PDB file of C-alpha atoms in Angstrom:
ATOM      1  CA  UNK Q  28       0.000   0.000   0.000  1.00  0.00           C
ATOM      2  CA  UNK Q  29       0.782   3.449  -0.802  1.00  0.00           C
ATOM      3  CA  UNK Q  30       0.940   6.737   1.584  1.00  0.00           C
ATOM      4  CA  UNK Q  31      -1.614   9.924   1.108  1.00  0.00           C
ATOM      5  CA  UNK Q  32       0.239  12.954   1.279  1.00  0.00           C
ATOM      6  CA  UNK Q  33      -2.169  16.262   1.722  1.00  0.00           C
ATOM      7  CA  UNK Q  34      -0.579  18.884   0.769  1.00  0.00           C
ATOM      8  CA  UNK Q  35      -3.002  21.997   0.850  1.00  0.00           C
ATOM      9  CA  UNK Q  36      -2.492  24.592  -2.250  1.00  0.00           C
ATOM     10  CA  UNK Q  37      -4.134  27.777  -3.747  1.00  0.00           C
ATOM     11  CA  UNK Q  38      -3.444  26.662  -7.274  1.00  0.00           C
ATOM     12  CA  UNK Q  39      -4.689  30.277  -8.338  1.00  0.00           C
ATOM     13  CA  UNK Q  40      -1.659  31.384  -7.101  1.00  0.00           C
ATOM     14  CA  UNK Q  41       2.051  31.056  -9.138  1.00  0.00           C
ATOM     15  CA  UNK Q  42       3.931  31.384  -5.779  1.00  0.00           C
ATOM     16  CA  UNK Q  43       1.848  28.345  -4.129  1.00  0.00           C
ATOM     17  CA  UNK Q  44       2.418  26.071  -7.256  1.00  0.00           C
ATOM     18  CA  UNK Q  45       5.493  26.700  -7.237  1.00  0.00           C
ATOM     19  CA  UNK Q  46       6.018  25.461  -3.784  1.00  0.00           C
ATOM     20  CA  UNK Q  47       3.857  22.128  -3.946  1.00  0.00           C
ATOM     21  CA  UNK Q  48       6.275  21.202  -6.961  1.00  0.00           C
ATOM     22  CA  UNK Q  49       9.173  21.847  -4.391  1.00  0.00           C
ATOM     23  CA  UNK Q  50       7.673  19.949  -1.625  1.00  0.00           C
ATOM     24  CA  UNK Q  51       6.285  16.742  -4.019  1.00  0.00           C
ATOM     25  CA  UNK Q  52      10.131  16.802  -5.797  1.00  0.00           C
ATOM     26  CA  UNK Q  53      11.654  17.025  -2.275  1.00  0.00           C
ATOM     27  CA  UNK Q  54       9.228  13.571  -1.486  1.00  0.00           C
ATOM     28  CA  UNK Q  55       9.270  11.641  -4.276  1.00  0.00           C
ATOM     29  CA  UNK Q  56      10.640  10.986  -7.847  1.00  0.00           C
ATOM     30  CA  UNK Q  57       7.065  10.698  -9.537  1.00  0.00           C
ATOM     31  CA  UNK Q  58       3.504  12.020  -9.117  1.00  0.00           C
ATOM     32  CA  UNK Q  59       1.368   8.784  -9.636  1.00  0.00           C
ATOM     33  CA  UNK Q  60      -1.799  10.116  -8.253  1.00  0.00           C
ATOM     34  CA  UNK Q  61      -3.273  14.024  -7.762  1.00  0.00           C
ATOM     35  CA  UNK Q  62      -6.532  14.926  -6.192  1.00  0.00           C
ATOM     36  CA  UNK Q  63      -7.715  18.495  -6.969  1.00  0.00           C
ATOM     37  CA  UNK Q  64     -10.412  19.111  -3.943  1.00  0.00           C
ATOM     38  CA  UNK Q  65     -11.090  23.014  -4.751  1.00  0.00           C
ATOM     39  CA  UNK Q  66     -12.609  24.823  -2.485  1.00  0.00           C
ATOM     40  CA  UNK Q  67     -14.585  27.672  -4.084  1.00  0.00           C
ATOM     41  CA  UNK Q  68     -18.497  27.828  -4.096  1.00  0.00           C
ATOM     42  CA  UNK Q  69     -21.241  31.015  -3.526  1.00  0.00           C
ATOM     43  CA  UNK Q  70     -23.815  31.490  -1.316  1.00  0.00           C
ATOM     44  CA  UNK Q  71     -26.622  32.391  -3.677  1.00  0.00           C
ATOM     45  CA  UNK Q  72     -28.154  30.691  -6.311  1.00  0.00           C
ATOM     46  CA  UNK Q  73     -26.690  30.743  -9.038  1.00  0.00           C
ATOM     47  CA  UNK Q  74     -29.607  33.019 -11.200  1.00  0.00           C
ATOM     48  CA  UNK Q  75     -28.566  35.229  -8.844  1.00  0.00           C
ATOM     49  CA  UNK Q  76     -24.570  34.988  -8.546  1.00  0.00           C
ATOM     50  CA  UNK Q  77     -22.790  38.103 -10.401  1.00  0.00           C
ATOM     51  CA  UNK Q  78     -20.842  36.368 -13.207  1.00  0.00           C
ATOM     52  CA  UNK Q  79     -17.174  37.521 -12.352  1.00  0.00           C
ATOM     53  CA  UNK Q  80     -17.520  35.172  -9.108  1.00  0.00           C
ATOM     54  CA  UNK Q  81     -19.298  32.808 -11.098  1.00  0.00           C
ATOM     55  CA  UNK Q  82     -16.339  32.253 -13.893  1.00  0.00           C
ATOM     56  CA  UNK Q  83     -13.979  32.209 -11.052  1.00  0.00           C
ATOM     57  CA  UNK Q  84     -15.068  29.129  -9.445  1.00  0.00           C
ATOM     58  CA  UNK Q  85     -15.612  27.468 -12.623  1.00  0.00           C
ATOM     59  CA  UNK Q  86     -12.210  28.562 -13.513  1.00  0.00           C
ATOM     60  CA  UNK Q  87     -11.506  27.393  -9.705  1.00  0.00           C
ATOM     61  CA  UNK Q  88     -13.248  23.462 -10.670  1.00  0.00           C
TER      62      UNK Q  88
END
């Protein structure tokens, strides 16, 4: 059996991608499995969400 490794990430951001790649090279020698879990969502429906937030969290998923 294998080992999950969470490693939480704003992949949005350059700087934070930048430093999963460090810590997953600095771990292993291959990437065999990713999960993308994002976290982004509104609190209205959507006929009602504006559509910069809404393109985001698509963009986000």
């Amino acid at each position: 059996m294998g080992t999950c490794i969470p490693l939480p990430a704003d992949l949005q951001k350059v700087i934070e991608v930048e430093r999963l790649v460090k810590e997953i090279s600095s771990r292993e020698t291959a990437l065999h499995v990713l999960v993308n879990n994002a976290g982004a969502g509104w609190e209205v429906g959507i006929d009602k969400q504006p559509v910069c937030p809404a393109s985001r969290l698509l963009q986000t998923h």
